[in-house]
């Protein structure tokens, strides 16, 4: 199973691709899609669409997961972020990928073991879990984190033979079920 | 020039297709894309993507225009609407269409002659301008309205030989420049 994780954003969309082979996770690729700071919205969403499509063509993921976003203090920013996330999801479903959604808390819980972890802790644990030679950038780390979270949730689902809602009650620590 | 107008929404996305031939506008098609009331977001955005793509394949528009949306009282609704609008724009730019954006005020100004028109007035004027046999539904009327607004802004641009920002200062009444 090859999982594409996405950390959506209008300015910067993070992506991370990992392979899950049994209980083992292998790093394949990660990075960011940048739309630049200015310009009309439609061409910027086109950059996200083409970026995500190119990643799919290159790494052939078999499923995808994307971080849930929350309302910003600034409602205008919420609207822009929503549109960027909509573009990323549309690129994924347009390639016929199933898209799972995880909250930042679920992702931190899966990667670090606590839903209140800070960004450097996520970067550090992502690096350890995937045996990276260094720390990924924050956007790429978040994207790899959502991919790891999805990989582990698949494990959890298989273990308990249940459907997604039942998974809510399980606790994960450092990427493992406890 | 065949213009596809979109009134974005998560539950209902309105669309309207018109042809502009010189100063004349001709109705081609209109309707709604409905995603249903329930279910996860990615499959609902997929319905919007496939709906918009099918309209493009069927009516071969040469350009597109979409209504700008504003922040809702409910930030969660703002986020959902943003994602739906992002999906519609992504479907349009994915088909290599240029996408113009107009505010509800600009659209009402272009169609009814006042930026504060009520929905029934928009439906009525859209019906008159396009010589429809009856009133279109509100979502389809808004989508036809944004297409008419785009058709007229093209007129305005040609008249003054200017680029889009200069158009802001012009006033339009009942779909005509005054």
mmCIF file of C-alpha atoms in Angstrom:
data_model
loop_
_atom_site.group_PDB
_atom_site.id
_atom_site.type_symbol
_atom_site.label_atom_id
_atom_site.label_comp_id
_atom_site.label_asym_id
_atom_site.label_seq_id
_atom_site.Cartn_x
_atom_site.Cartn_y
_atom_site.Cartn_z
ATOM 1 C CA UNK A 1 0.000 0.000 0.000
ATOM 2 C CA UNK A 2 1.395 3.383 -1.005
ATOM 3 C CA UNK A 3 -0.112 6.286 0.937
ATOM 4 C CA UNK A 4 -0.085 9.927 -0.162
ATOM 5 C CA UNK A 5 -0.511 12.321 2.756
ATOM 6 C CA UNK A 6 -1.463 15.955 2.192
ATOM 7 C CA UNK A 7 -1.166 18.965 4.513
ATOM 8 C CA UNK A 8 -3.319 21.519 2.686
ATOM 9 C CA UNK A 9 -2.630 25.237 2.397
ATOM 10 C CA UNK A 10 -3.107 27.979 -0.184
ATOM 11 C CA UNK A 11 0.465 29.249 -0.079
ATOM 12 C CA UNK A 12 2.110 25.899 0.677
ATOM 13 C CA UNK A 13 0.642 22.407 0.359
ATOM 14 C CA UNK A 14 2.815 19.732 1.974
ATOM 15 C CA UNK A 15 2.918 16.204 0.583
ATOM 16 C CA UNK A 16 4.418 12.952 1.816
ATOM 17 C CA UNK A 17 4.451 9.519 0.214
ATOM 18 C CA UNK A 18 5.144 6.368 2.234
ATOM 19 C CA UNK A 19 4.872 2.662 1.599
ATOM 20 C CA UNK A 20 3.323 0.332 4.146
ATOM 21 C CA UNK A 21 4.528 -3.233 3.919
ATOM 22 C CA UNK A 22 3.066 -5.336 6.743
ATOM 23 C CA UNK A 23 3.913 -3.390 9.887
ATOM 24 C CA UNK A 24 6.845 -1.599 8.248
ATOM 25 C CA UNK A 25 6.721 1.905 6.869
ATOM 26 C CA UNK A 26 9.119 3.072 4.183
ATOM 27 C CA UNK A 27 9.712 6.668 3.128
ATOM 28 C CA UNK A 28 9.282 7.323 -0.583
ATOM 29 C CA UNK A 29 9.103 11.103 -1.075
ATOM 30 C CA UNK A 30 7.973 14.366 0.447
ATOM 31 C CA UNK A 31 7.994 18.071 -0.300
ATOM 32 C CA UNK A 32 5.806 21.090 -0.881
ATOM 33 C CA UNK A 33 3.702 22.623 -3.633
ATOM 34 C CA UNK A 34 4.053 26.402 -3.533
ATOM 35 C CA UNK A 35 1.585 28.693 -5.263
ATOM 36 C CA UNK A 36 3.382 31.966 -4.654
ATOM 37 C CA UNK A 37 2.117 34.820 -2.544
ATOM 38 C CA UNK A 38 0.097 36.744 -5.094
ATOM 39 C CA UNK A 39 -2.279 36.452 -7.981
ATOM 40 C CA UNK A 40 -5.909 35.458 -8.544
ATOM 41 C CA UNK A 41 -7.260 32.368 -6.814
ATOM 42 C CA UNK A 42 -8.096 30.170 -9.868
ATOM 43 C CA UNK A 43 -4.488 30.032 -11.207
ATOM 44 C CA UNK A 44 -3.225 29.290 -7.690
ATOM 45 C CA UNK A 45 -5.686 26.404 -7.328
ATOM 46 C CA UNK A 46 -4.495 25.200 -10.749
ATOM 47 C CA UNK A 47 -0.941 25.005 -9.343
ATOM 48 C CA UNK A 48 -2.244 22.813 -6.487
ATOM 49 C CA UNK A 49 -4.198 20.609 -8.932
ATOM 50 C CA UNK A 50 -1.228 20.137 -11.242
ATOM 51 C CA UNK A 51 1.173 19.612 -8.345
ATOM 52 C CA UNK A 52 -0.947 16.911 -6.703
ATOM 53 C CA UNK A 53 -1.628 15.292 -10.094
ATOM 54 C CA UNK A 54 2.091 15.154 -10.876
ATOM 55 C CA UNK A 55 2.825 13.522 -7.501
ATOM 56 C CA UNK A 56 0.139 10.906 -8.201
ATOM 57 C CA UNK A 57 1.529 10.213 -11.677
ATOM 58 C CA UNK A 58 5.072 9.912 -10.311
ATOM 59 C CA UNK A 59 4.509 7.837 -7.150
ATOM 60 C CA UNK A 60 1.276 5.976 -7.963
ATOM 61 C CA UNK A 61 -0.263 6.039 -4.456
ATOM 62 C CA UNK A 62 -3.018 3.515 -3.769
ATOM 63 C CA UNK A 63 -4.824 5.711 -1.240
ATOM 64 C CA UNK A 64 -4.660 9.205 0.201
ATOM 65 C CA UNK A 65 -5.155 10.998 3.510
ATOM 66 C CA UNK A 66 -5.502 14.712 4.183
ATOM 67 C CA UNK A 67 -5.364 16.812 7.315
ATOM 68 C CA UNK A 68 -8.626 18.346 8.517
ATOM 69 C CA UNK A 69 -8.443 22.107 8.837
ATOM 70 C CA UNK A 70 -10.144 24.320 11.345
ATOM 71 C CA UNK A 71 -11.583 27.769 11.307
ATOM 72 C CA UNK A 72 -9.035 30.520 11.563
ATOM 73 C CA UNK A 73 -9.370 33.649 13.693
ATOM 74 C CA UNK A 74 -9.554 35.481 10.369
ATOM 75 C CA UNK A 75 -12.681 34.283 8.450
ATOM 76 C CA UNK A 76 -11.140 35.417 5.139
ATOM 77 C CA UNK A 77 -8.177 33.089 5.772
ATOM 78 C CA UNK A 78 -10.620 30.276 6.609
ATOM 79 C CA UNK A 79 -12.275 30.762 3.221
ATOM 80 C CA UNK A 80 -8.950 30.746 1.344
ATOM 81 C CA UNK A 81 -7.706 27.668 3.208
ATOM 82 C CA UNK A 82 -11.010 25.903 2.523
ATOM 83 C CA UNK A 83 -10.679 26.551 -1.198
ATOM 84 C CA UNK A 84 -7.080 25.295 -1.259
ATOM 85 C CA UNK A 85 -8.094 22.147 0.618
ATOM 86 C CA UNK A 86 -11.022 21.692 -1.786
ATOM 87 C CA UNK A 87 -8.585 21.884 -4.718
ATOM 88 C CA UNK A 88 -6.261 19.267 -3.186
ATOM 89 C CA UNK A 89 -9.140 16.870 -2.408
ATOM 90 C CA UNK A 90 -10.538 17.376 -5.920
ATOM 91 C CA UNK A 91 -7.155 16.479 -7.420
ATOM 92 C CA UNK A 92 -7.111 13.291 -5.307
ATOM 93 C CA UNK A 93 -10.680 12.146 -6.013
ATOM 94 C CA UNK A 94 -10.204 13.112 -9.672
ATOM 95 C CA UNK A 95 -7.483 10.440 -9.771
ATOM 96 C CA UNK A 96 -9.984 7.986 -8.207
ATOM 97 C CA UNK A 97 -8.141 7.809 -4.884
ATOM 98 C CA UNK A 98 -10.084 7.212 -1.674
ATOM 99 C CA UNK A 99 -9.363 10.118 0.669
ATOM 100 C CA UNK A 100 -9.346 9.698 4.458
ATOM 101 C CA UNK A 101 -9.450 12.750 6.719
ATOM 102 C CA UNK A 102 -7.677 13.114 10.081
ATOM 103 C CA UNK A 103 -7.646 15.954 12.575
ATOM 104 C CA UNK A 104 -4.339 17.481 13.714
ATOM 105 C CA UNK A 105 -4.959 15.883 17.118
ATOM 106 C CA UNK A 106 -5.391 12.405 15.604
ATOM 107 C CA UNK A 107 -2.206 12.878 13.578
ATOM 108 C CA UNK A 108 -0.119 14.048 16.541
ATOM 109 C CA UNK A 109 -1.544 11.227 18.643
ATOM 110 C CA UNK A 110 -0.555 8.668 15.996
ATOM 111 C CA UNK A 111 2.920 10.087 15.365
ATOM 112 C CA UNK A 112 4.065 11.455 18.712
ATOM 113 C CA UNK A 113 1.709 9.759 21.157
ATOM 114 C CA UNK A 114 0.048 12.926 22.405
ATOM 115 C CA UNK A 115 -2.506 15.092 20.634
ATOM 116 C CA UNK A 116 -0.862 18.220 21.982
ATOM 117 C CA UNK A 117 2.610 17.734 20.479
ATOM 118 C CA UNK A 118 4.449 20.750 19.069
ATOM 119 C CA UNK A 119 5.582 20.923 15.428
ATOM 120 C CA UNK A 120 9.277 20.094 16.185
ATOM 121 C CA UNK A 121 8.169 16.919 17.993
ATOM 122 C CA UNK A 122 6.155 15.878 14.920
ATOM 123 C CA UNK A 123 9.174 16.536 12.675
ATOM 124 C CA UNK A 124 11.426 14.549 15.011
ATOM 125 C CA UNK A 125 9.109 11.529 15.331
ATOM 126 C CA UNK A 126 8.344 11.463 11.596
ATOM 127 C CA UNK A 127 12.087 11.434 10.973
ATOM 128 C CA UNK A 128 12.593 8.555 13.446
ATOM 129 C CA UNK A 129 9.625 6.453 12.309
ATOM 130 C CA UNK A 130 10.690 6.713 8.663
ATOM 131 C CA UNK A 131 14.453 6.546 9.412
ATOM 132 C CA UNK A 132 15.129 9.805 7.574
ATOM 133 C CA UNK A 133 18.709 11.147 7.451
ATOM 134 C CA UNK A 134 17.453 14.567 8.707
ATOM 135 C CA UNK A 135 14.419 16.550 9.733
ATOM 136 C CA UNK A 136 11.763 17.193 7.064
ATOM 137 C CA UNK A 137 10.333 20.712 6.768
ATOM 138 C CA UNK A 138 7.195 21.386 8.828
ATOM 139 C CA UNK A 139 4.731 21.130 5.901
ATOM 140 C CA UNK A 140 6.320 17.937 4.559
ATOM 141 C CA UNK A 141 6.494 16.529 8.115
ATOM 142 C CA UNK A 142 2.785 17.207 8.648
ATOM 143 C CA UNK A 143 1.997 15.518 5.329
ATOM 144 C CA UNK A 144 4.145 12.482 6.207
ATOM 145 C CA UNK A 145 2.423 12.524 9.611
ATOM 146 C CA UNK A 146 -1.041 12.234 8.096
ATOM 147 C CA UNK A 147 0.209 9.372 5.892
ATOM 148 C CA UNK A 148 1.624 7.586 8.980
ATOM 149 C CA UNK A 149 -1.632 8.214 10.832
ATOM 150 C CA UNK A 150 -3.550 6.600 7.971
ATOM 151 C CA UNK A 151 -1.154 3.628 7.867
ATOM 152 C CA UNK A 152 -1.666 3.062 11.594
ATOM 153 C CA UNK A 153 -5.402 3.504 11.451
ATOM 154 C CA UNK A 154 -5.470 0.746 8.819
ATOM 155 C CA UNK A 155 -3.557 -1.444 11.288
ATOM 156 C CA UNK A 156 -6.015 -0.597 14.013
ATOM 157 C CA UNK A 157 -8.962 -1.358 11.789
ATOM 158 C CA UNK A 158 -7.478 -4.722 10.840
ATOM 159 C CA UNK A 159 -6.683 -5.562 14.493
ATOM 160 C CA UNK A 160 -10.131 -4.902 15.815
ATOM 161 C CA UNK A 161 -11.933 -5.913 12.616
ATOM 162 C CA UNK A 162 -14.108 -2.857 12.925
ATOM 163 C CA UNK A 163 -15.129 0.107 10.849
ATOM 164 C CA UNK A 164 -13.757 3.595 11.249
ATOM 165 C CA UNK A 165 -15.974 4.965 14.055
ATOM 166 C CA UNK A 166 -14.886 2.211 16.471
ATOM 167 C CA UNK A 167 -11.271 3.283 15.943
ATOM 168 C CA UNK A 168 -11.967 6.547 17.737
ATOM 169 C CA UNK A 169 -11.723 4.854 21.132
ATOM 170 C CA UNK A 170 -8.260 3.355 20.651
ATOM 171 C CA UNK A 171 -5.155 5.100 21.868
ATOM 172 C CA UNK A 172 -1.928 5.163 19.932
ATOM 173 C CA UNK A 173 1.447 5.987 21.357
ATOM 174 C CA UNK A 174 4.496 6.759 19.255
ATOM 175 C CA UNK A 175 2.743 5.358 16.246
ATOM 176 C CA UNK A 176 1.698 2.129 17.957
ATOM 177 C CA UNK A 177 -1.516 0.933 19.533
ATOM 178 C CA UNK A 178 -1.458 0.790 23.321
ATOM 179 C CA UNK B 1 -18.023 32.941 -26.975
ATOM 180 C CA UNK B 2 -19.738 30.373 -24.757
ATOM 181 C CA UNK B 3 -19.697 31.281 -21.071
ATOM 182 C CA UNK B 4 -20.191 28.839 -18.186
ATOM 183 C CA UNK B 5 -21.361 30.557 -15.004
ATOM 184 C CA UNK B 6 -21.140 28.807 -11.632
ATOM 185 C CA UNK B 7 -22.917 29.601 -8.352
ATOM 186 C CA UNK B 8 -20.909 27.448 -5.925
ATOM 187 C CA UNK B 9 -22.300 25.539 -2.956
ATOM 188 C CA UNK B 10 -21.623 22.250 -1.169
ATOM 189 C CA UNK B 11 -25.206 21.029 -1.215
ATOM 190 C CA UNK B 12 -26.190 22.656 -4.528
ATOM 191 C CA UNK B 13 -23.929 24.109 -7.212
ATOM 192 C CA UNK B 14 -25.842 26.124 -9.812
ATOM 193 C CA UNK B 15 -24.652 26.278 -13.430
ATOM 194 C CA UNK B 16 -25.680 28.342 -16.415
ATOM 195 C CA UNK B 17 -24.369 28.287 -19.982
ATOM 196 C CA UNK B 18 -24.957 31.186 -22.376
ATOM 197 C CA UNK B 19 -23.629 32.168 -25.779
ATOM 198 C CA UNK B 20 -22.551 35.714 -26.503
ATOM 199 C CA UNK B 21 -22.739 36.667 -30.154
ATOM 200 C CA UNK B 22 -21.874 40.353 -30.630
ATOM 201 C CA UNK B 23 -24.162 42.174 -28.233
ATOM 202 C CA UNK B 24 -26.696 39.321 -28.157
ATOM 203 C CA UNK B 25 -26.926 36.726 -25.437
ATOM 204 C CA UNK B 26 -28.467 33.317 -26.060
ATOM 205 C CA UNK B 27 -29.478 30.807 -23.415
ATOM 206 C CA UNK B 28 -27.972 27.356 -23.830
ATOM 207 C CA UNK B 29 -28.516 25.441 -20.581
ATOM 208 C CA UNK B 30 -28.773 25.727 -16.810
ATOM 209 C CA UNK B 31 -29.395 23.585 -13.771
ATOM 210 C CA UNK B 32 -27.913 22.344 -10.539
ATOM 211 C CA UNK B 33 -25.403 19.784 -9.341
ATOM 212 C CA UNK B 34 -26.625 18.265 -6.074
ATOM 213 C CA UNK B 35 -24.313 16.385 -3.722
ATOM 214 C CA UNK B 36 -26.947 15.209 -1.246
ATOM 215 C CA UNK B 37 -27.166 16.202 2.370
ATOM 216 C CA UNK B 38 -24.903 13.652 3.964
ATOM 217 C CA UNK B 39 -21.679 11.764 3.634
ATOM 218 C CA UNK B 40 -17.956 12.508 3.820
ATOM 219 C CA UNK B 41 -16.598 15.585 2.085
ATOM 220 C CA UNK B 42 -14.277 13.959 -0.526
ATOM 221 C CA UNK B 43 -17.059 12.002 -2.301
ATOM 222 C CA UNK B 44 -19.255 15.122 -2.291
ATOM 223 C CA UNK B 45 -16.460 17.166 -3.902
ATOM 224 C CA UNK B 46 -16.098 14.345 -6.437
ATOM 225 C CA UNK B 47 -19.763 14.837 -7.388
ATOM 226 C CA UNK B 48 -19.051 18.548 -7.991
ATOM 227 C CA UNK B 49 -15.924 17.722 -10.037
ATOM 228 C CA UNK B 50 -17.729 15.180 -12.206
ATOM 229 C CA UNK B 51 -20.781 17.409 -12.585
ATOM 230 C CA UNK B 52 -18.787 20.436 -13.743
ATOM 231 C CA UNK B 53 -16.641 18.237 -16.003
ATOM 232 C CA UNK B 54 -19.737 16.743 -17.637
ATOM 233 C CA UNK B 55 -21.170 20.220 -18.283
ATOM 234 C CA UNK B 56 -17.872 21.262 -19.897
ATOM 235 C CA UNK B 57 -17.798 18.134 -22.083
ATOM 236 C CA UNK B 58 -21.415 18.646 -23.128
ATOM 237 C CA UNK B 59 -21.509 22.412 -23.795
ATOM 238 C CA UNK B 60 -17.851 23.199 -24.605
ATOM 239 C CA UNK B 61 -17.661 26.632 -22.910
ATOM 240 C CA UNK B 62 -14.789 28.892 -23.985
ATOM 241 C CA UNK B 63 -14.547 30.662 -20.625
ATOM 242 C CA UNK B 64 -15.995 30.499 -17.133
ATOM 243 C CA UNK B 65 -17.085 32.828 -14.345
ATOM 244 C CA UNK B 66 -17.858 32.004 -10.724
ATOM 245 C CA UNK B 67 -19.540 33.909 -7.938
ATOM 246 C CA UNK B 68 -17.346 35.111 -5.092
ATOM 247 C CA UNK B 69 -18.507 33.854 -1.726
ATOM 248 C CA UNK B 70 -18.326 35.571 1.592
ATOM 249 C CA UNK B 71 -17.791 34.495 5.140
ATOM 250 C CA UNK B 72 -20.834 33.026 6.786
ATOM 251 C CA UNK B 73 -21.984 33.737 10.333
ATOM 252 C CA UNK B 74 -21.086 30.112 10.974
ATOM 253 C CA UNK B 75 -17.313 29.609 10.397
ATOM 254 C CA UNK B 76 -17.857 25.868 9.842
ATOM 255 C CA UNK B 77 -20.220 26.685 6.954
ATOM 256 C CA UNK B 78 -17.628 29.107 5.559
ATOM 257 C CA UNK B 79 -15.086 26.298 5.515
ATOM 258 C CA UNK B 80 -17.473 23.872 3.772
ATOM 259 C CA UNK B 81 -18.525 26.457 1.195
ATOM 260 C CA UNK B 82 -14.872 27.329 0.545
ATOM 261 C CA UNK B 83 -14.050 23.693 -0.144
ATOM 262 C CA UNK B 84 -17.018 23.308 -2.508
ATOM 263 C CA UNK B 85 -16.011 26.467 -4.375
ATOM 264 C CA UNK B 86 -12.412 25.199 -4.521
ATOM 265 C CA UNK B 87 -13.671 21.965 -6.097
ATOM 266 C CA UNK B 88 -15.706 23.827 -8.738
ATOM 267 C CA UNK B 89 -12.789 26.146 -9.633
ATOM 268 C CA UNK B 90 -10.433 23.150 -9.796
ATOM 269 C CA UNK B 91 -12.801 21.400 -12.218
ATOM 270 C CA UNK B 92 -12.825 24.546 -14.409
ATOM 271 C CA UNK B 93 -9.065 25.204 -14.418
ATOM 272 C CA UNK B 94 -8.469 21.462 -14.869
ATOM 273 C CA UNK B 95 -10.294 21.823 -18.200
ATOM 274 C CA UNK B 96 -7.985 24.772 -19.026
ATOM 275 C CA UNK B 97 -10.756 27.364 -18.782
ATOM 276 C CA UNK B 98 -9.960 30.895 -17.644
ATOM 277 C CA UNK B 99 -12.086 31.641 -14.580
ATOM 278 C CA UNK B 100 -13.310 35.159 -13.774
ATOM 279 C CA UNK B 101 -14.678 35.957 -10.315
ATOM 280 C CA UNK B 102 -17.526 38.375 -9.551
ATOM 281 C CA UNK B 103 -19.045 39.439 -6.259
ATOM 282 C CA UNK B 104 -22.819 39.069 -5.695
ATOM 283 C CA UNK B 105 -23.029 42.885 -5.843
ATOM 284 C CA UNK B 106 -21.326 43.034 -9.239
ATOM 285 C CA UNK B 107 -23.632 40.309 -10.553
ATOM 286 C CA UNK B 108 -26.821 41.988 -9.309
ATOM 287 C CA UNK B 109 -25.575 45.313 -10.661
ATOM 288 C CA UNK B 110 -24.979 43.770 -14.078
ATOM 289 C CA UNK B 111 -28.252 41.847 -14.215
ATOM 290 C CA UNK B 112 -30.754 44.002 -12.341
ATOM 291 C CA UNK B 113 -29.046 47.388 -12.293
ATOM 292 C CA UNK B 114 -28.692 47.606 -8.535
ATOM 293 C CA UNK B 115 -26.271 45.757 -6.270
ATOM 294 C CA UNK B 116 -28.975 45.313 -3.649
ATOM 295 C CA UNK B 117 -31.511 43.391 -5.755
ATOM 296 C CA UNK B 118 -33.410 40.514 -4.156
ATOM 297 C CA UNK B 119 -33.265 36.963 -5.528
ATOM 298 C CA UNK B 120 -36.681 37.112 -7.285
ATOM 299 C CA UNK B 121 -35.522 40.235 -9.165
ATOM 300 C CA UNK B 122 -32.401 38.379 -10.340
ATOM 301 C CA UNK B 123 -34.548 35.441 -11.487
ATOM 302 C CA UNK B 124 -36.922 37.798 -13.292
ATOM 303 C CA UNK B 125 -34.206 39.825 -15.079
ATOM 304 C CA UNK B 126 -32.231 36.709 -16.045
ATOM 305 C CA UNK B 127 -35.432 35.312 -17.543
ATOM 306 C CA UNK B 128 -36.055 38.543 -19.515
ATOM 307 C CA UNK B 129 -32.465 39.061 -20.699
ATOM 308 C CA UNK B 130 -32.253 35.476 -21.969
ATOM 309 C CA UNK B 131 -35.890 35.335 -23.172
ATOM 310 C CA UNK B 132 -36.649 32.255 -21.112
ATOM 311 C CA UNK B 133 -40.162 30.801 -21.172
ATOM 312 C CA UNK B 134 -40.280 30.829 -17.349
ATOM 313 C CA UNK B 135 -38.310 31.611 -14.204
ATOM 314 C CA UNK B 136 -35.153 29.597 -13.556
ATOM 315 C CA UNK B 137 -34.555 28.267 -10.015
ATOM 316 C CA UNK B 138 -32.560 30.529 -7.714
ATOM 317 C CA UNK B 139 -29.260 28.608 -8.015
ATOM 318 C CA UNK B 140 -29.505 28.327 -11.802
ATOM 319 C CA UNK B 141 -30.546 32.014 -12.008
ATOM 320 C CA UNK B 142 -27.497 33.064 -9.973
ATOM 321 C CA UNK B 143 -25.261 30.979 -12.226
ATOM 322 C CA UNK B 144 -26.805 32.489 -15.378
ATOM 323 C CA UNK B 145 -26.418 35.881 -13.692
ATOM 324 C CA UNK B 146 -22.671 35.448 -13.231
ATOM 325 C CA UNK B 147 -22.394 34.355 -16.896
ATOM 326 C CA UNK B 148 -24.322 37.499 -17.991
ATOM 327 C CA UNK B 149 -22.125 39.627 -15.726
ATOM 328 C CA UNK B 150 -19.037 38.174 -17.397
ATOM 329 C CA UNK B 151 -20.488 38.730 -20.881
ATOM 330 C CA UNK B 152 -21.144 42.378 -20.053
ATOM 331 C CA UNK B 153 -17.776 42.934 -18.407
ATOM 332 C CA UNK B 154 -16.201 41.711 -21.654
ATOM 333 C CA UNK B 155 -18.239 44.378 -23.471
ATOM 334 C CA UNK B 156 -17.071 46.990 -21.005
ATOM 335 C CA UNK B 157 -13.468 45.946 -21.373
ATOM 336 C CA UNK B 158 -13.709 46.153 -25.157
ATOM 337 C CA UNK B 159 -15.399 49.572 -25.002
ATOM 338 C CA UNK B 160 -12.804 51.192 -22.800
ATOM 339 C CA UNK B 161 -9.889 49.119 -24.094
ATOM 340 C CA UNK B 162 -8.742 48.569 -20.556
ATOM 341 C CA UNK B 163 -7.844 45.700 -18.291
ATOM 342 C CA UNK B 164 -10.063 44.370 -15.552
ATOM 343 C CA UNK B 165 -9.245 46.778 -12.677
ATOM 344 C CA UNK B 166 -10.375 49.821 -14.696
ATOM 345 C CA UNK B 167 -13.769 48.145 -15.128
ATOM 346 C CA UNK B 168 -14.454 48.568 -11.421
ATOM 347 C CA UNK B 169 -15.324 52.220 -11.892
ATOM 348 C CA UNK B 170 -17.999 51.690 -14.541
ATOM 349 C CA UNK B 171 -21.658 51.404 -13.651
ATOM 350 C CA UNK B 172 -23.994 48.994 -15.321
ATOM 351 C CA UNK B 173 -27.750 49.200 -15.328
ATOM 352 C CA UNK B 174 -30.035 46.362 -16.384
ATOM 353 C CA UNK B 175 -27.099 44.672 -17.990
ATOM 354 C CA UNK B 176 -25.949 47.771 -19.907
ATOM 355 C CA UNK B 177 -23.249 50.344 -19.323
ATOM 356 C CA UNK B 178 -24.460 53.764 -18.208
#
